[in-house]
């Protein structure tokens, strides 16, 4: 991947992601910090500069309130989806 700096933006999703990619800051954080993958491994698997991985991690930790909101909204969306798919009457509500 080129050495151009990738910005963190919110243009394609309702959450921060790498500009021009569908990879969210949250996804990268989970891969590195929760799953224990090396930043270089995440970069290689997703055709990124390792600097992009660190940029996403930095963004995550520099914006804790925003990231907590993103995580809460994601949990709520998943719960709503699960309710619709497990409760046939939920569609009628």
Short mmCIF file of N, CA, C and O in Angstrom, two decimals:
data_model
loop_
_atom_site.label_atom_id
_atom_site.label_comp_id
_atom_site.label_asym_id
_atom_site.label_seq_id
_atom_site.Cartn_x
_atom_site.Cartn_y
_atom_site.Cartn_z
N UNK A 1 0.86 -1.18 0.00
CA UNK A 1 0.00 0.00 0.00
C UNK A 1 0.89 1.23 0.00
O UNK A 1 1.97 1.23 0.54
N UNK A 2 0.41 2.30 -0.54
CA UNK A 2 1.21 3.52 -0.63
C UNK A 2 1.42 4.13 0.75
O UNK A 2 0.73 3.81 1.70
N UNK A 3 2.36 5.03 0.85
CA UNK A 3 2.68 5.66 2.11
C UNK A 3 1.88 6.94 2.35
O UNK A 3 2.21 7.72 3.22
N UNK A 4 0.81 7.17 1.59
CA UNK A 4 -0.03 8.35 1.80
C UNK A 4 -0.81 8.18 3.10
O UNK A 4 -1.27 7.10 3.43
N UNK A 5 -0.95 9.26 3.84
CA UNK A 5 -1.69 9.22 5.09
C UNK A 5 -3.18 9.00 4.82
O UNK A 5 -3.76 9.66 3.97
N UNK A 6 -3.76 8.08 5.53
CA UNK A 6 -5.19 7.82 5.44
C UNK A 6 -5.88 8.55 6.57
O UNK A 6 -5.46 8.48 7.71
N UNK A 7 -6.95 9.25 6.22
CA UNK A 7 -7.70 9.98 7.23
C UNK A 7 -8.78 9.09 7.83
O UNK A 7 -9.24 8.15 7.19
N UNK A 8 -9.19 9.43 9.02
CA UNK A 8 -10.33 8.79 9.64
C UNK A 8 -11.53 9.70 9.35
O UNK A 8 -11.51 10.89 9.63
N UNK A 9 -12.56 9.13 8.74
CA UNK A 9 -13.73 9.90 8.32
C UNK A 9 -15.01 9.18 8.74
O UNK A 9 -14.98 8.04 9.20
N UNK A 10 -16.14 9.84 8.51
CA UNK A 10 -17.45 9.25 8.82
C UNK A 10 -18.37 9.34 7.60
O UNK A 10 -19.59 9.44 7.75
N UNK A 11 -17.85 9.31 6.40
CA UNK A 11 -18.68 9.56 5.22
C UNK A 11 -19.50 8.36 4.76
O UNK A 11 -20.56 8.53 4.21
N UNK A 12 -19.04 7.15 4.94
CA UNK A 12 -19.76 5.97 4.45
C UNK A 12 -20.58 5.28 5.52
O UNK A 12 -21.50 4.55 5.23
N UNK A 13 -20.21 5.45 6.74
CA UNK A 13 -20.85 4.77 7.86
C UNK A 13 -21.29 5.79 8.89
O UNK A 13 -20.93 6.95 8.84
N UNK A 14 -22.00 5.32 9.86
CA UNK A 14 -22.33 6.18 10.99
C UNK A 14 -21.24 6.10 12.05
O UNK A 14 -21.44 6.52 13.17
N UNK A 15 -20.13 5.51 11.69
CA UNK A 15 -19.02 5.43 12.63
C UNK A 15 -17.69 5.69 11.92
O UNK A 15 -17.60 5.54 10.71
N UNK A 16 -16.68 6.08 12.66
CA UNK A 16 -15.39 6.41 12.04
C UNK A 16 -14.77 5.20 11.33
O UNK A 16 -14.79 4.09 11.83
N UNK A 17 -14.20 5.49 10.16
CA UNK A 17 -13.55 4.44 9.38
C UNK A 17 -12.41 5.05 8.58
O UNK A 17 -12.28 6.27 8.48
N UNK A 18 -11.59 4.19 8.00
CA UNK A 18 -10.49 4.66 7.17
C UNK A 18 -11.04 5.19 5.86
O UNK A 18 -11.87 4.54 5.22
N UNK A 19 -10.60 6.37 5.49
CA UNK A 19 -11.08 7.02 4.28
C UNK A 19 -10.91 6.09 3.07
O UNK A 19 -9.86 5.49 2.87
N UNK A 20 -11.99 5.96 2.31
CA UNK A 20 -11.96 5.14 1.10
C UNK A 20 -12.05 3.64 1.35
O UNK A 20 -11.95 2.85 0.42
N UNK A 21 -12.24 3.25 2.59
CA UNK A 21 -12.33 1.83 2.96
C UNK A 21 -13.58 1.60 3.80
O UNK A 21 -14.12 2.53 4.37
N UNK A 22 -13.98 0.36 3.90
CA UNK A 22 -15.11 0.01 4.76
C UNK A 22 -14.64 -0.45 6.14
O UNK A 22 -15.45 -0.87 6.96
N UNK A 23 -13.37 -0.35 6.39
CA UNK A 23 -12.81 -0.79 7.67
C UNK A 23 -13.00 0.29 8.73
O UNK A 23 -12.46 1.39 8.61
N UNK A 24 -13.76 -0.06 9.76
CA UNK A 24 -14.02 0.92 10.81
C UNK A 24 -12.91 0.91 11.85
O UNK A 24 -12.17 -0.07 12.01
N UNK A 25 -12.84 2.02 12.56
CA UNK A 25 -11.89 2.15 13.67
C UNK A 25 -12.19 1.06 14.69
O UNK A 25 -11.28 0.40 15.20
N UNK A 26 -13.47 0.83 14.96
CA UNK A 26 -13.88 -0.20 15.92
C UNK A 26 -13.39 -1.58 15.49
O UNK A 26 -12.89 -2.35 16.29
N UNK A 27 -13.54 -1.91 14.21
CA UNK A 27 -13.09 -3.21 13.70
C UNK A 27 -11.59 -3.39 13.91
O UNK A 27 -11.14 -4.44 14.39
N UNK A 28 -10.83 -2.37 13.59
CA UNK A 28 -9.37 -2.46 13.74
C UNK A 28 -9.00 -2.60 15.21
O UNK A 28 -8.15 -3.43 15.57
N UNK A 29 -9.65 -1.84 16.07
CA UNK A 29 -9.40 -1.95 17.51
C UNK A 29 -9.67 -3.37 18.00
O UNK A 29 -8.89 -3.95 18.75
N UNK A 30 -10.78 -3.95 17.58
CA UNK A 30 -11.13 -5.32 18.00
C UNK A 30 -10.07 -6.31 17.53
O UNK A 30 -9.64 -7.19 18.29
N UNK A 31 -9.62 -6.16 16.29
CA UNK A 31 -8.63 -7.10 15.76
C UNK A 31 -7.33 -7.06 16.56
O UNK A 31 -6.75 -8.10 16.86
N UNK A 32 -6.89 -5.87 16.90
CA UNK A 32 -5.59 -5.72 17.57
C UNK A 32 -5.72 -5.92 19.08
O UNK A 32 -4.98 -6.72 19.67
N UNK A 33 -6.64 -5.22 19.71
CA UNK A 33 -6.67 -5.22 21.16
C UNK A 33 -7.52 -6.34 21.76
O UNK A 33 -7.19 -6.83 22.83
N UNK A 34 -8.58 -6.74 21.10
CA UNK A 34 -9.44 -7.78 21.65
C UNK A 34 -9.03 -9.18 21.17
O UNK A 34 -9.04 -10.12 21.95
N UNK A 35 -8.67 -9.29 19.91
CA UNK A 35 -8.26 -10.58 19.36
C UNK A 35 -6.78 -10.83 19.50
O UNK A 35 -6.32 -11.96 19.34
N UNK A 36 -6.00 -9.78 19.77
CA UNK A 36 -4.57 -9.94 20.00
C UNK A 36 -3.73 -10.08 18.74
O UNK A 36 -2.59 -10.55 18.82
N UNK A 37 -4.26 -9.65 17.60
CA UNK A 37 -3.47 -9.71 16.37
C UNK A 37 -2.44 -8.58 16.37
O UNK A 37 -2.70 -7.49 16.88
N UNK A 38 -1.32 -8.83 15.77
CA UNK A 38 -0.30 -7.80 15.62
C UNK A 38 -0.78 -6.76 14.59
O UNK A 38 -1.43 -7.12 13.60
N UNK A 39 -0.48 -5.48 14.82
CA UNK A 39 -0.88 -4.46 13.84
C UNK A 39 -0.40 -4.79 12.42
O UNK A 39 -1.13 -4.57 11.45
N UNK A 40 0.79 -5.33 12.28
CA UNK A 40 1.31 -5.70 10.96
C UNK A 40 0.43 -6.78 10.32
O UNK A 40 0.15 -6.74 9.12
N UNK A 41 -0.04 -7.73 11.10
CA UNK A 41 -0.92 -8.79 10.59
C UNK A 41 -2.23 -8.20 10.08
O UNK A 41 -2.70 -8.55 8.99
N UNK A 42 -2.82 -7.31 10.86
CA UNK A 42 -4.07 -6.66 10.44
C UNK A 42 -3.83 -5.86 9.16
O UNK A 42 -4.62 -5.93 8.22
N UNK A 43 -2.74 -5.14 9.11
CA UNK A 43 -2.40 -4.35 7.91
C UNK A 43 -2.26 -5.27 6.69
O UNK A 43 -2.83 -4.99 5.63
N UNK A 44 -1.52 -6.34 6.84
CA UNK A 44 -1.31 -7.26 5.72
C UNK A 44 -2.61 -7.90 5.25
O UNK A 44 -2.85 -8.02 4.05
N UNK A 45 -3.44 -8.32 6.19
CA UNK A 45 -4.70 -8.98 5.84
C UNK A 45 -5.67 -8.06 5.10
O UNK A 45 -6.53 -8.52 4.35
N UNK A 46 -5.54 -6.77 5.34
CA UNK A 46 -6.51 -5.82 4.75
C UNK A 46 -5.86 -4.83 3.79
O UNK A 46 -6.47 -3.81 3.48
N UNK A 47 -4.65 -5.14 3.35
CA UNK A 47 -3.94 -4.32 2.38
C UNK A 47 -3.84 -2.86 2.83
O UNK A 47 -4.22 -1.94 2.12
N UNK A 48 -3.35 -2.68 4.06
CA UNK A 48 -3.17 -1.35 4.64
C UNK A 48 -1.71 -1.12 4.96
O UNK A 48 -0.95 -2.07 5.13
N UNK A 49 -1.36 0.14 5.12
CA UNK A 49 -0.08 0.46 5.74
C UNK A 49 -0.25 0.21 7.23
O UNK A 49 -1.33 0.48 7.78
N UNK A 50 0.76 -0.25 7.88
CA UNK A 50 0.66 -0.46 9.32
C UNK A 50 0.38 0.87 10.02
O UNK A 50 -0.29 0.90 11.06
N UNK A 51 0.82 1.97 9.43
CA UNK A 51 0.52 3.30 10.00
C UNK A 51 -0.99 3.54 10.05
O UNK A 51 -1.48 4.20 10.99
N UNK A 52 -1.75 3.01 9.09
CA UNK A 52 -3.20 3.17 9.11
C UNK A 52 -3.81 2.45 10.31
O UNK A 52 -4.77 2.93 10.91
N UNK A 53 -3.27 1.31 10.64
CA UNK A 53 -3.74 0.56 11.81
C UNK A 53 -3.49 1.38 13.07
O UNK A 53 -4.38 1.56 13.90
N UNK A 54 -2.29 1.90 13.20
CA UNK A 54 -1.97 2.72 14.36
C UNK A 54 -2.79 4.02 14.39
O UNK A 54 -3.19 4.48 15.45
N UNK A 55 -3.07 4.58 13.22
CA UNK A 55 -3.89 5.78 13.13
C UNK A 55 -5.30 5.49 13.67
O UNK A 55 -5.86 6.28 14.43
N UNK A 56 -5.85 4.35 13.29
CA UNK A 56 -7.17 3.96 13.77
C UNK A 56 -7.17 3.72 15.28
O UNK A 56 -8.09 4.15 15.99
N UNK A 57 -6.13 3.07 15.78
CA UNK A 57 -6.03 2.83 17.22
C UNK A 57 -5.89 4.15 17.99
O UNK A 57 -6.50 4.33 19.05
N UNK A 58 -5.11 5.05 17.45
CA UNK A 58 -4.95 6.36 18.07
C UNK A 58 -6.28 7.09 18.11
O UNK A 58 -6.66 7.67 19.13
N UNK A 59 -7.00 7.06 17.00
CA UNK A 59 -8.30 7.71 16.93
C UNK A 59 -9.22 7.11 18.00
O UNK A 59 -9.91 7.84 18.72
N UNK A 60 -9.25 5.80 18.09
CA UNK A 60 -10.10 5.12 19.07
C UNK A 60 -9.83 5.64 20.48
O UNK A 60 -10.75 5.97 21.23
N UNK A 61 -8.57 5.72 20.85
CA UNK A 61 -8.21 6.12 22.21
C UNK A 61 -8.28 7.63 22.43
O UNK A 61 -8.45 8.08 23.56
N UNK A 62 -8.18 8.41 21.37
CA UNK A 62 -8.29 9.87 21.49
C UNK A 62 -9.74 10.35 21.54
O UNK A 62 -10.00 11.51 21.87
N UNK A 63 -10.70 9.49 21.21
CA UNK A 63 -12.12 9.86 21.16
C UNK A 63 -12.97 8.87 21.96
O UNK A 63 -13.87 8.21 21.41
N UNK A 64 -12.71 8.72 23.25
CA UNK A 64 -13.40 7.68 24.03
C UNK A 64 -14.92 7.86 24.10
O UNK A 64 -15.66 6.87 24.01
N UNK A 65 -15.40 9.08 24.22
CA UNK A 65 -16.85 9.30 24.29
C UNK A 65 -17.52 8.90 22.98
O UNK A 65 -18.55 8.23 22.97
N UNK A 66 -16.93 9.32 21.87
CA UNK A 66 -17.48 8.98 20.56
C UNK A 66 -17.49 7.47 20.36
O UNK A 66 -18.47 6.90 19.89
N UNK A 67 -16.40 6.81 20.74
CA UNK A 67 -16.32 5.37 20.52
C UNK A 67 -17.28 4.61 21.44
O UNK A 67 -17.85 3.60 21.03
N UNK A 68 -17.51 5.10 22.66
CA UNK A 68 -18.51 4.47 23.54
C UNK A 68 -19.90 4.61 22.92
O UNK A 68 -20.70 3.67 22.96
N UNK A 69 -20.17 5.76 22.32
CA UNK A 69 -21.46 5.97 21.65
C UNK A 69 -21.60 5.02 20.47
O UNK A 69 -22.65 4.40 20.28
N UNK A 70 -20.56 4.88 19.68
CA UNK A 70 -20.57 3.96 18.54
C UNK A 70 -20.84 2.53 19.01
O UNK A 70 -21.67 1.82 18.44
N UNK A 71 -20.16 2.12 20.07
CA UNK A 71 -20.33 0.76 20.59
C UNK A 71 -21.76 0.55 21.11
O UNK A 71 -22.38 -0.49 20.85
N UNK A 72 -22.31 1.54 21.82
CA UNK A 72 -23.68 1.44 22.34
C UNK A 72 -24.68 1.36 21.19
O UNK A 72 -25.58 0.51 21.20
N UNK A 73 -24.52 2.22 20.18
CA UNK A 73 -25.44 2.21 19.03
C UNK A 73 -25.36 0.89 18.27
O UNK A 73 -26.38 0.37 17.80
N UNK A 74 -24.17 0.32 18.18
CA UNK A 74 -24.01 -0.96 17.50
C UNK A 74 -24.73 -2.07 18.28
O UNK A 74 -25.43 -2.89 17.70
N UNK A 75 -24.54 -2.08 19.61
CA UNK A 75 -25.23 -3.08 20.44
C UNK A 75 -26.75 -2.95 20.30
O UNK A 75 -27.45 -3.96 20.20
N UNK A 76 -27.25 -1.71 20.31
CA UNK A 76 -28.69 -1.49 20.18
C UNK A 76 -29.20 -1.96 18.81
O UNK A 76 -30.28 -2.55 18.73
N UNK A 77 -28.46 -1.70 17.76
CA UNK A 77 -28.86 -2.13 16.42
C UNK A 77 -28.88 -3.65 16.33
O UNK A 77 -29.80 -4.23 15.73
N UNK A 78 -27.89 -4.29 16.92
CA UNK A 78 -27.84 -5.76 16.91
C UNK A 78 -29.03 -6.33 17.69
O UNK A 78 -29.70 -7.26 17.24
N UNK A 79 -29.31 -5.74 18.85
CA UNK A 79 -30.44 -6.21 19.66
C UNK A 79 -31.76 -6.04 18.91
O UNK A 79 -32.61 -6.94 18.93
N UNK A 80 -31.93 -4.91 18.24
CA UNK A 80 -33.16 -4.67 17.48
C UNK A 80 -33.30 -5.67 16.34
O UNK A 80 -34.38 -6.20 16.08
N UNK A 81 -32.18 -5.93 15.67
CA UNK A 81 -32.20 -6.91 14.57
C UNK A 81 -32.54 -8.31 15.09
O UNK A 81 -33.34 -9.02 14.49
N UNK A 82 -31.92 -8.68 16.21
CA UNK A 82 -32.20 -9.99 16.78
C UNK A 82 -33.65 -10.12 17.20
O UNK A 82 -34.27 -11.17 17.01
N UNK A 83 -34.23 -9.05 17.73
CA UNK A 83 -35.63 -9.09 18.11
C UNK A 83 -36.51 -9.31 16.88
O UNK A 83 -37.46 -10.10 16.92
N UNK A 84 -36.19 -8.63 15.79
CA UNK A 84 -36.98 -8.79 14.57
C UNK A 84 -36.86 -10.19 13.98
O UNK A 84 -37.81 -10.71 13.41
N UNK A 85 -35.68 -10.79 14.11
CA UNK A 85 -35.48 -12.10 13.50
C UNK A 85 -35.91 -13.25 14.39
O UNK A 85 -36.11 -14.36 13.89
N UNK A 86 -36.08 -13.01 15.68
CA UNK A 86 -36.48 -14.10 16.58
C UNK A 86 -37.93 -13.99 17.02
O UNK A 86 -38.51 -14.96 17.49
N UNK A 87 -38.56 -12.82 16.89
CA UNK A 87 -39.95 -12.62 17.31
C UNK A 87 -40.77 -12.27 16.08
O UNK A 87 -40.76 -11.14 15.61
N UNK A 88 -41.50 -13.25 15.55
CA UNK A 88 -42.28 -12.99 14.31
C UNK A 88 -43.31 -11.88 14.49
O UNK A 88 -43.67 -11.20 13.55
N UNK A 89 -43.79 -11.66 15.71
CA UNK A 89 -44.76 -10.59 15.95
C UNK A 89 -44.11 -9.21 16.00
O UNK A 89 -44.81 -8.21 15.90
N UNK A 90 -42.81 -9.14 16.15
CA UNK A 90 -42.11 -7.85 16.26
C UNK A 90 -42.26 -7.05 14.98
O UNK A 90 -42.27 -5.81 15.02
N UNK A 91 -42.36 -7.70 13.83
CA UNK A 91 -42.49 -7.00 12.55
C UNK A 91 -43.81 -6.25 12.52
O UNK A 91 -43.90 -5.17 11.95
N UNK A 92 -44.83 -6.76 13.16
CA UNK A 92 -46.16 -6.15 13.14
C UNK A 92 -46.27 -4.99 14.13
O UNK A 92 -47.22 -4.24 14.08
N UNK A 93 -45.36 -4.88 15.06
CA UNK A 93 -45.44 -3.85 16.11
C UNK A 93 -45.17 -2.49 15.59
O UNK A 93 -44.53 -2.23 14.66
#
